[in-house]
Amino acid sequence: MRDNIFVSELNQTYIEDLEIEIVERKGIGHPDSISDGIAQSVSNALCKMYEEKLGEGNILHHNTDEVQITAGDSDPKFGGGSVRKPIDILLTGRGIHDYVDENGVEYHFPLERVAIKAAKDWLKENIVNLDVELDTVIECKIGRGSGDLVNVFDRESAIPSSNDTSFGVGFAPLSETESLVLATEELFNSKEFTKKYPATGEDIKVMGLREKDKITLTICCGMVDKYVKNPEEYKAACAVLKEEAEKLAPKYTSRDVEVFINTGDNLDSDDEAGYFLTVTGTSAEMGDDGSVGRGNRANGLITPCRPMSMEATSGKNPVNHVGKIYNILASRIAAEIAEKIPEVKQVHIMLLSQIGRPIDNPKAASTQVILEDGCKLEDVKADIEKIIDEGLENITDIAQDVIAGIARTF
């Protein structure tokens, strides 16, 4: 067993026993989530571009985790308004434009074209009422990688070397509040739901507050104006969201759940300005800017009552950027421990890298657990260590899971 795996008891109150719990999820159409989504789609596209030219598994150094969105300007109206100024989207970061292999063969990669296409494709797939060609301006300023980091990336080894001294965290299982917040946004942004209720835009934020045994969900949703003809239809659309959230809640909790929708509205107004109306389904069309890493963590949530890393997971390369890999791996390991070892009520994982060190050999893999009553740490320690060891042994699988869209990054 590795000598860098540490297992101890967690000296904290069990999450479900806290008097106050706060959980947030920024939906797929929130400007910060759009930035995350584009950043990850660009990274995936670059990975596939490199592999198509160089062979499977041959991914060159890149990081595209610096997408910036500057809001446009719009004029939403009941029955349908217009976008007056496009959304500006800036793609930055680092990548390999030119490459010479060990046989002296030169490769020139159309990085900018591939990146811009990936960004447009993601927007078309996820923000369905946005006219990507007319309502966005996408500029690519992805530069060349830092020589020292490219060197770390290119060292010949079956296991890549860490590109940074950083850490990733994970925890499990999700609390009732966390599960409900995540499921609510995923329901409202599912293809089936938006097809049935097209007035629902993708810019949805779900804020959960648990006060002892009462959960309050405050949900903000940008309604798509062309599907809402007047204030009455807007109110009806909000009522649908409230009803559907209340119907979903018992699947995740037996606690009392109260749901509020678009509490910032002025429902006595006949003026569109009193309502959360959008032309495209996202507030990026007018009011809100976005940046990578400013929203959901790698497990899809913002959880101030839990350990969190401030790393932006989306857009970092999946080969040796531990800011991405360790956050995904820590979440996976935590989930497996919670699932396979019933004596563990709650588990926190922290993985610390050291630049230049093989990614499967972190400086420290720290695990802290809250155990069921009557269980002793020595009863489960070996099983926990085995799961961590196996997770690290298979760490290179994460790269292909990320590229395939299996691993969540936001």
GROMACS .gro file of C-alpha atoms in nm:
model
  410
    1MET     CA    1   0.000   0.000   0.000
    2ARG     CA    2   0.119   0.352  -0.082
    3ASP     CA    3   0.276   0.550   0.199
    4ASN     CA    4   0.105   0.872   0.082
    5ILE     CA    5  -0.249   0.759   0.169
    6PHE     CA    6  -0.378   0.895   0.498
    7VAL     CA    7  -0.709   0.791   0.655
    8SER     CA    8  -0.852   0.954   0.965
    9GLU     CA    9  -1.182   1.036   1.131
   10LEU     CA   10  -1.355   1.361   1.036
   11ASN     CA   11  -1.414   1.582   1.337
   12GLN     CA   12  -1.716   1.763   1.199
   13THR     CA   13  -2.091   1.751   1.237
   14TYR     CA   14  -2.258   1.513   0.991
   15ILE     CA   15  -2.399   1.719   0.703
   16GLU     CA   16  -2.762   1.619   0.765
   17ASP     CA   17  -2.731   1.722   1.130
   18LEU     CA   18  -2.620   2.079   1.055
   19GLU     CA   19  -2.884   2.334   1.146
   20ILE     CA   20  -2.815   2.539   0.833
   21GLU     CA   21  -2.708   2.409   0.491
   22ILE     CA   22  -2.670   2.616   0.174
   23VAL     CA   23  -2.637   2.466  -0.174
   24GLU     CA   24  -2.633   2.632  -0.517
   25ARG     CA   25  -2.630   2.522  -0.878
   26LYS     CA   26  -2.588   2.754  -1.174
   27GLY     CA   27  -2.777   2.604  -1.465
   28ILE     CA   28  -2.638   2.528  -1.807
   29GLY     CA   29  -2.748   2.866  -1.946
   30HIS     CA   30  -2.601   3.082  -1.671
   31PRO     CA   31  -2.318   3.292  -1.820
   32ASP     CA   32  -2.061   3.130  -1.591
   33SER     CA   33  -2.182   2.784  -1.689
   34ILE     CA   34  -2.178   2.881  -2.056
   35SER     CA   35  -1.813   2.979  -2.010
   36ASP     CA   36  -1.744   2.643  -1.846
   37GLY     CA   37  -1.929   2.454  -2.116
   38ILE     CA   38  -1.749   2.630  -2.400
   39ALA     CA   39  -1.410   2.590  -2.232
   40GLN     CA   40  -1.463   2.217  -2.193
   41SER     CA   41  -1.598   2.173  -2.545
   42VAL     CA   42  -1.295   2.353  -2.689
   43SER     CA   43  -1.056   2.134  -2.487
   44ASN     CA   44  -1.238   1.819  -2.602
   45ALA     CA   45  -1.222   1.935  -2.963
   46LEU     CA   46  -0.847   2.002  -2.939
   47CYS     CA   47  -0.792   1.659  -2.784
   48LYS     CA   48  -0.975   1.496  -3.074
   49MET     CA   49  -0.787   1.709  -3.328
   50TYR     CA   50  -0.451   1.604  -3.188
   51GLU     CA   51  -0.554   1.238  -3.170
   52GLU     CA   52  -0.684   1.237  -3.529
   53LYS     CA   53  -0.344   1.355  -3.654
   54LEU     CA   54  -0.109   1.182  -3.411
   55GLY     CA   55  -0.300   0.871  -3.306
   56GLU     CA   56  -0.523   0.778  -3.014
   57GLY     CA   57  -0.387   0.890  -2.679
   58ASN     CA   58  -0.149   1.143  -2.833
   59ILE     CA   59  -0.290   1.465  -2.689
   60LEU     CA   60  -0.067   1.771  -2.695
   61HIS     CA   61  -0.037   2.030  -2.421
   62HIS     CA   62  -0.322   2.281  -2.396
   63ASN     CA   63  -0.541   2.462  -2.146
   64THR     CA   64  -0.854   2.649  -2.254
   65ASP     CA   65  -0.991   2.743  -1.914
   66GLU     CA   66  -0.997   3.120  -1.968
   67VAL     CA   67  -1.321   3.179  -2.159
   68GLN     CA   68  -1.469   3.523  -2.094
   69ILE     CA   69  -1.824   3.629  -2.182
   70THR     CA   70  -1.919   3.996  -2.208
   71ALA     CA   71  -2.294   4.041  -2.212
   72GLY     CA   72  -2.469   4.183  -2.516
   73ASP     CA   73  -2.779   4.400  -2.523
   74SER     CA   74  -3.137   4.294  -2.586
   75ASP     CA   75  -3.494   4.416  -2.582
   76PRO     CA   76  -3.717   4.133  -2.455
   77LYS     CA   77  -4.088   4.177  -2.516
   78PHE     CA   78  -4.394   3.970  -2.442
   79GLY     CA   79  -4.450   3.772  -2.760
   80GLY     CA   80  -4.093   3.815  -2.881
   81GLY     CA   81  -3.820   4.080  -2.867
   82SER     CA   82  -3.479   4.116  -3.023
   83VAL     CA   83  -3.107   4.108  -2.952
   84ARG     CA   84  -2.962   4.451  -3.023
   85LYS     CA   85  -2.594   4.382  -2.959
   86PRO     CA   86  -2.428   4.039  -2.982
   87ILE     CA   87  -2.270   3.857  -2.689
   88ASP     CA   88  -1.889   3.879  -2.702
   89ILE     CA   89  -1.713   3.550  -2.629
   90LEU     CA   90  -1.336   3.543  -2.594
   91LEU     CA   91  -1.149   3.213  -2.610
   92THR     CA   92  -0.807   3.231  -2.449
   93GLY     CA   93  -0.560   2.991  -2.298
   94ARG     CA   94  -0.272   2.792  -2.442
   95GLY     CA   95  -0.229   2.521  -2.704
   96ILE     CA   96   0.009   2.365  -2.956
   97HIS     CA   97  -0.025   2.509  -3.306
   98ASP     CA   98   0.280   2.343  -3.465
   99TYR     CA   99   0.449   2.016  -3.376
  100VAL     CA  100   0.741   1.805  -3.499
  101ASP     CA  101   0.730   1.437  -3.402
  102GLU     CA  102   1.023   1.208  -3.326
  103ASN     CA  103   1.056   1.124  -3.696
  104GLY     CA  104   1.086   1.485  -3.799
  105VAL     CA  105   0.734   1.502  -3.943
  106GLU     CA  106   0.583   1.850  -3.910
  107TYR     CA  107   0.221   1.907  -3.815
  108HIS     CA  108   0.030   2.234  -3.837
  109PHE     CA  109  -0.299   2.241  -3.650
  110PRO     CA  110  -0.597   2.468  -3.737
  111LEU     CA  111  -0.641   2.539  -3.368
  112GLU     CA  112  -0.839   2.861  -3.398
  113ARG     CA  113  -1.092   2.719  -3.646
  114VAL     CA  114  -1.141   2.404  -3.439
  115ALA     CA  115  -1.186   2.607  -3.118
  116ILE     CA  116  -1.440   2.848  -3.267
  117LYS     CA  117  -1.640   2.565  -3.423
  118ALA     CA  118  -1.646   2.380  -3.092
  119ALA     CA  119  -1.775   2.690  -2.912
  120LYS     CA  120  -2.049   2.743  -3.172
  121ASP     CA  121  -2.152   2.379  -3.166
  122TRP     CA  122  -2.184   2.383  -2.786
  123LEU     CA  123  -2.399   2.695  -2.795
  124LYS     CA  124  -2.626   2.554  -3.066
  125GLU     CA  125  -2.675   2.235  -2.869
  126ASN     CA  126  -2.735   2.393  -2.530
  127ILE     CA  127  -2.882   2.744  -2.578
  128VAL     CA  128  -3.147   2.654  -2.832
  129ASN     CA  129  -3.309   2.997  -2.877
  130LEU     CA  130  -2.978   3.172  -2.938
  131ASP     CA  131  -2.893   3.256  -3.300
  132VAL     CA  132  -2.525   3.175  -3.269
  133GLU     CA  133  -2.425   3.329  -3.603
  134LEU     CA  134  -2.603   3.661  -3.548
  135ASP     CA  135  -2.620   3.701  -3.171
  136THR     CA  136  -2.265   3.610  -3.073
  137VAL     CA  137  -1.917   3.725  -3.171
  138ILE     CA  138  -1.658   3.459  -3.092
  139GLU     CA  139  -1.291   3.553  -3.096
  140CYS     CA  140  -1.005   3.307  -3.043
  141LYS     CA  141  -0.687   3.428  -2.878
  142ILE     CA  142  -0.545   3.092  -2.769
  143GLY     CA  143  -0.167   3.136  -2.749
  144ARG     CA  144   0.129   2.903  -2.736
  145GLY     CA  145   0.206   2.703  -2.424
  146SER     CA  146   0.469   2.798  -2.169
  147GLY     CA  147   0.790   2.610  -2.247
  148ASP     CA  148   0.838   2.468  -1.899
  149LEU     CA  149   0.483   2.334  -1.877
  150VAL     CA  150   0.502   2.186  -2.226
  151ASN     CA  151   0.822   2.015  -2.116
  152VAL     CA  152   0.651   1.863  -1.812
  153PHE     CA  153   0.368   1.750  -2.037
  154ASP     CA  154   0.598   1.588  -2.295
  155ARG     CA  155   0.822   1.381  -2.068
  156GLU     CA  156   0.820   1.024  -2.194
  157SER     CA  157   0.644   0.812  -1.935
  158ALA     CA  158   0.346   0.581  -1.918
  159ILE     CA  159   0.214   0.806  -1.644
  160PRO     CA  160   0.208   1.182  -1.712
  161SER     CA  161   0.381   1.422  -1.475
  162SER     CA  162   0.176   1.674  -1.282
  163ASN     CA  163   0.180   2.021  -1.436
  164ASP     CA  164   0.120   2.202  -1.108
  165THR     CA  165   0.135   2.182  -0.733
  166SER     CA  166  -0.236   2.190  -0.664
  167PHE     CA  167  -0.512   1.993  -0.497
  168GLY     CA  168  -0.851   1.843  -0.572
  169VAL     CA  169  -1.134   1.760  -0.335
  170GLY     CA  170  -1.439   1.540  -0.330
  171PHE     CA  171  -1.706   1.429  -0.086
  172ALA     CA  172  -1.989   1.180  -0.065
  173PRO     CA  173  -2.266   1.103  -0.040
  174LEU     CA  174  -2.461   1.408  -0.151
  175SER     CA  175  -2.697   1.539   0.113
  176GLU     CA  176  -3.070   1.549   0.053
  177THR     CA  177  -3.050   1.922  -0.017
  178GLU     CA  178  -2.757   1.883  -0.254
  179SER     CA  179  -2.930   1.603  -0.442
  180LEU     CA  180  -3.253   1.801  -0.472
  181VAL     CA  181  -3.083   2.119  -0.595
  182LEU     CA  182  -2.889   1.929  -0.861
  183ALA     CA  183  -3.190   1.725  -0.974
  184THR     CA  184  -3.414   2.032  -0.998
  185GLU     CA  185  -3.187   2.216  -1.240
  186GLU     CA  186  -3.123   1.903  -1.442
  187LEU     CA  187  -3.497   1.843  -1.472
  188PHE     CA  188  -3.574   2.196  -1.585
  189ASN     CA  189  -3.292   2.191  -1.842
  190SER     CA  190  -3.367   1.842  -1.974
  191LYS     CA  191  -3.464   1.816  -2.340
  192GLU     CA  192  -3.794   1.654  -2.249
  193PHE     CA  193  -3.892   1.933  -2.010
  194THR     CA  194  -3.801   2.223  -2.238
  195LYS     CA  195  -3.981   2.056  -2.529
  196LYS     CA  196  -4.295   2.032  -2.315
  197TYR     CA  197  -4.249   2.381  -2.162
  198PRO     CA  198  -4.058   2.586  -2.422
  199ALA     CA  199  -4.095   2.911  -2.227
  200THR     CA  200  -3.832   2.776  -1.984
  201GLY     CA  201  -3.493   2.923  -2.070
  202GLU     CA  202  -3.163   2.755  -1.989
  203ASP     CA  203  -3.047   3.031  -1.752
  204ILE     CA  204  -3.165   2.870  -1.430
  205LYS     CA  205  -3.016   2.913  -1.085
  206VAL     CA  206  -3.131   2.693  -0.799
  207MET     CA  207  -3.043   2.807  -0.447
  208GLY     CA  208  -3.121   2.567  -0.166
  209LEU     CA  209  -3.143   2.655   0.200
  210ARG     CA  210  -3.207   2.392   0.465
  211GLU     CA  211  -3.304   2.521   0.808
  212LYS     CA  212  -3.314   2.211   1.028
  213ASP     CA  213  -3.590   2.008   0.858
  214LYS     CA  214  -3.722   2.268   0.616
  215ILE     CA  215  -3.576   2.317   0.269
  216THR     CA  216  -3.636   2.634   0.071
  217LEU     CA  217  -3.562   2.641  -0.300
  218THR     CA  218  -3.528   2.983  -0.460
  219ILE     CA  219  -3.526   2.933  -0.836
  220CYS     CA  220  -3.447   3.199  -1.094
  221CYS     CA  221  -3.535   3.117  -1.453
  222GLY     CA  222  -3.505   3.341  -1.756
  223MET     CA  223  -3.824   3.291  -1.957
  224VAL     CA  224  -3.807   3.294  -2.338
  225ASP     CA  225  -4.021   3.589  -2.445
  226LYS     CA  226  -4.155   3.455  -2.776
  227TYR     CA  227  -4.335   3.177  -2.585
  228VAL     CA  228  -4.488   3.418  -2.332
  229LYS     CA  229  -4.748   3.656  -2.479
  230ASN     CA  230  -4.846   3.848  -2.166
  231PRO     CA  231  -4.801   3.866  -1.787
  232GLU     CA  232  -5.066   3.600  -1.732
  233GLU     CA  233  -4.879   3.348  -1.946
  234TYR     CA  234  -4.556   3.440  -1.768
  235LYS     CA  235  -4.715   3.376  -1.428
  236ALA     CA  236  -4.853   3.047  -1.557
  237ALA     CA  237  -4.506   2.941  -1.672
  238CYS     CA  238  -4.365   3.021  -1.328
  239ALA     CA  239  -4.646   2.822  -1.167
  240VAL     CA  240  -4.549   2.520  -1.376
  241LEU     CA  241  -4.192   2.540  -1.250
  242LYS     CA  242  -4.310   2.567  -0.891
  243GLU     CA  243  -4.543   2.270  -0.931
  244GLU     CA  244  -4.282   2.052  -1.102
  245ALA     CA  245  -4.020   2.131  -0.837
  246GLU     CA  246  -4.264   2.043  -0.561
  247LYS     CA  247  -4.349   1.714  -0.737
  248LEU     CA  248  -3.979   1.629  -0.768
  249ALA     CA  249  -3.887   1.700  -0.406
  250PRO     CA  250  -4.033   1.386  -0.239
  251LYS     CA  251  -3.799   1.171  -0.452
  252TYR     CA  252  -3.504   1.320  -0.264
  253THR     CA  253  -3.628   1.418   0.080
  254SER     CA  254  -3.909   1.370   0.330
  255ARG     CA  255  -3.844   1.716   0.471
  256ASP     CA  256  -4.083   2.006   0.409
  257VAL     CA  257  -3.991   2.186   0.087
  258GLU     CA  258  -4.102   2.537  -0.010
  259VAL     CA  259  -4.038   2.665  -0.363
  260PHE     CA  260  -4.011   3.024  -0.484
  261ILE     CA  261  -3.978   3.120  -0.851
  262ASN     CA  262  -3.830   3.449  -0.981
  263THR     CA  263  -3.873   3.640  -0.657
  264GLY     CA  264  -3.727   3.954  -0.813
  265ASP     CA  265  -4.028   4.002  -1.040
  266ASN     CA  266  -4.278   4.284  -1.007
  267LEU     CA  267  -4.592   4.085  -1.082
  268ASP     CA  268  -4.817   4.391  -1.065
  269SER     CA  269  -4.639   4.550  -1.360
  270ASP     CA  270  -4.751   4.545  -1.722
  271ASP     CA  271  -4.399   4.647  -1.825
  272GLU     CA  272  -4.164   4.372  -1.944
  273ALA     CA  273  -3.890   4.522  -1.726
  274GLY     CA  274  -4.071   4.384  -1.421
  275TYR     CA  275  -4.021   4.023  -1.529
  276PHE     CA  276  -3.725   3.790  -1.592
  277LEU     CA  277  -3.780   3.781  -1.966
  278THR     CA  278  -3.510   3.697  -2.217
  279VAL     CA  279  -3.499   3.670  -2.594
  280THR     CA  280  -3.254   3.380  -2.599
  281GLY     CA  281  -3.297   3.201  -2.267
  282THR     CA  282  -2.980   3.339  -2.108
  283SER     CA  283  -2.906   3.663  -1.927
  284ALA     CA  284  -2.576   3.680  -2.118
  285GLU     CA  285  -2.779   3.852  -2.389
  286MET     CA  286  -2.802   4.166  -2.176
  287GLY     CA  287  -2.713   4.182  -1.811
  288ASP     CA  288  -2.464   3.921  -1.698
  289ASP     CA  289  -2.103   3.846  -1.790
  290GLY     CA  290  -1.942   3.506  -1.737
  291SER     CA  291  -1.607   3.345  -1.662
  292VAL     CA  292  -1.476   2.992  -1.631
  293GLY     CA  293  -1.451   2.858  -1.277
  294ARG     CA  294  -1.679   3.114  -1.118
  295GLY     CA  295  -1.968   2.874  -1.083
  296ASN     CA  296  -2.022   2.506  -1.012
  297ARG     CA  297  -1.743   2.283  -0.890
  298ALA     CA  298  -1.658   1.955  -1.060
  299ASN     CA  299  -1.952   1.775  -0.898
  300GLY     CA  300  -2.198   2.028  -1.043
  301LEU     CA  301  -2.266   2.216  -0.722
  302ILE     CA  302  -2.150   2.509  -0.509
  303THR     CA  303  -2.140   2.383  -0.150
  304PRO     CA  304  -2.009   2.624   0.115
  305CYS     CA  305  -2.080   2.368   0.387
  306ARG     CA  306  -1.840   2.122   0.226
  307PRO     CA  307  -1.471   2.128   0.126
  308MET     CA  308  -1.423   2.290  -0.213
  309SER     CA  309  -1.135   2.363  -0.447
  310MET     CA  310  -1.126   2.698  -0.623
  311GLU     CA  311  -0.976   2.538  -0.935
  312ALA     CA  312  -1.162   2.584  -1.262
  313THR     CA  313  -1.206   2.225  -1.376
  314SER     CA  314  -1.350   2.295  -1.722
  315GLY     CA  315  -1.104   2.356  -2.005
  316LYS     CA  316  -0.792   2.229  -1.834
  317ASN     CA  317  -0.623   1.951  -2.028
  318PRO     CA  318  -0.728   1.602  -1.911
  319VAL     CA  319  -0.382   1.447  -1.941
  320ASN     CA  320  -0.174   1.605  -1.666
  321HIS     CA  321  -0.359   1.908  -1.528
  322VAL     CA  322  -0.428   1.798  -1.174
  323GLY     CA  323  -0.657   2.097  -1.124
  324LYS     CA  324  -0.898   1.900  -1.339
  325ILE     CA  325  -0.798   1.537  -1.286
  326TYR     CA  326  -0.775   1.539  -0.906
  327ASN     CA  327  -1.112   1.709  -0.858
  328ILE     CA  328  -1.281   1.451  -1.081
  329LEU     CA  329  -1.091   1.161  -0.925
  330ALA     CA  330  -1.153   1.276  -0.567
  331SER     CA  331  -1.527   1.291  -0.633
  332ARG     CA  332  -1.522   0.944  -0.789
  333ILE     CA  333  -1.323   0.792  -0.505
  334ALA     CA  334  -1.550   0.951  -0.244
  335ALA     CA  335  -1.861   0.820  -0.418
  336GLU     CA  336  -1.716   0.469  -0.439
  337ILE     CA  337  -1.621   0.467  -0.071
  338ALA     CA  338  -1.967   0.584   0.031
  339GLU     CA  339  -2.134   0.326  -0.193
  340LYS     CA  340  -1.921   0.023  -0.111
  341ILE     CA  341  -1.851   0.074   0.260
  342PRO     CA  342  -2.184   0.108   0.443
  343GLU     CA  343  -2.012   0.194   0.771
  344VAL     CA  344  -1.905   0.528   0.619
  345LYS     CA  345  -2.171   0.798   0.669
  346GLN     CA  346  -1.967   1.079   0.513
  347VAL     CA  347  -1.630   1.097   0.342
  348HIS     CA  348  -1.404   1.383   0.235
  349ILE     CA  349  -1.114   1.330  -0.006
  350MET     CA  350  -0.822   1.567  -0.067
  351LEU     CA  351  -0.555   1.488  -0.328
  352LEU     CA  352  -0.244   1.706  -0.332
  353SER     CA  353  -0.008   1.705  -0.630
  354GLN     CA  354   0.350   1.820  -0.668
  355ILE     CA  355   0.466   1.962  -0.999
  356GLY     CA  356   0.672   1.711  -1.197
  357ARG     CA  357   0.556   1.418  -0.985
  358PRO     CA  358   0.362   1.134  -1.161
  359ILE     CA  359  -0.009   1.205  -1.140
  360ASP     CA  360  -0.077   0.858  -0.997
  361ASN     CA  361   0.155   0.933  -0.707
  362PRO     CA  362   0.024   1.244  -0.530
  363LYS     CA  363   0.217   1.410  -0.252
  364ALA     CA  364  -0.075   1.323  -0.024
  365ALA     CA  365  -0.408   1.146  -0.056
  366SER     CA  366  -0.601   1.240   0.255
  367THR     CA  367  -0.931   1.078   0.349
  368GLN     CA  368  -1.150   1.178   0.641
  369VAL     CA  369  -1.463   0.989   0.736
  370ILE     CA  370  -1.760   1.003   0.969
  371LEU     CA  371  -1.853   0.648   1.066
  372GLU     CA  372  -2.178   0.491   1.172
  373ASP     CA  373  -2.224   0.447   1.547
  374GLY     CA  374  -2.030   0.154   1.680
  375CYS     CA  375  -1.787   0.132   1.389
  376LYS     CA  376  -1.415   0.180   1.444
  377LEU     CA  377  -1.172   0.327   1.194
  378GLU     CA  378  -0.955   0.015   1.191
  379ASP     CA  379  -1.259  -0.184   1.073
  380VAL     CA  380  -1.275   0.006   0.742
  381LYS     CA  381  -0.932   0.163   0.695
  382ALA     CA  382  -0.790  -0.111   0.473
  383ASP     CA  383  -1.098  -0.109   0.246
  384ILE     CA  384  -1.078   0.270   0.212
  385GLU     CA  385  -0.706   0.255   0.129
  386LYS     CA  386  -0.771  -0.011  -0.135
  387ILE     CA  387  -1.033   0.202  -0.313
  388ILE     CA  388  -0.802   0.503  -0.313
  389ASP     CA  389  -0.511   0.294  -0.440
  390GLU     CA  390  -0.720   0.151  -0.724
  391GLY     CA  391  -0.848   0.495  -0.819
  392LEU     CA  392  -0.494   0.628  -0.847
  393GLU     CA  393  -0.382   0.321  -1.038
  394ASN     CA  394  -0.651   0.385  -1.302
  395ILE     CA  395  -0.615   0.763  -1.309
  396THR     CA  396  -0.529   0.780  -1.680
  397ASP     CA  397  -0.881   0.656  -1.764
  398ILE     CA  398  -1.011   1.000  -1.670
  399ALA     CA  399  -0.874   1.163  -1.985
  400GLN     CA  400  -1.088   0.957  -2.222
  401ASP     CA  401  -1.390   0.984  -1.989
  402VAL     CA  402  -1.360   1.362  -2.006
  403ILE     CA  403  -1.326   1.365  -2.385
  404ALA     CA  404  -1.625   1.129  -2.419
  405GLY     CA  405  -1.838   1.354  -2.196
  406ILE     CA  406  -1.872   1.087  -1.925
  407ALA     CA  407  -1.694   1.287  -1.654
  408ARG     CA  408  -1.871   1.599  -1.526
  409THR     CA  409  -1.664   1.914  -1.497
  410PHE     CA  410  -1.930   2.164  -1.389
   0.00000   0.00000   0.00000
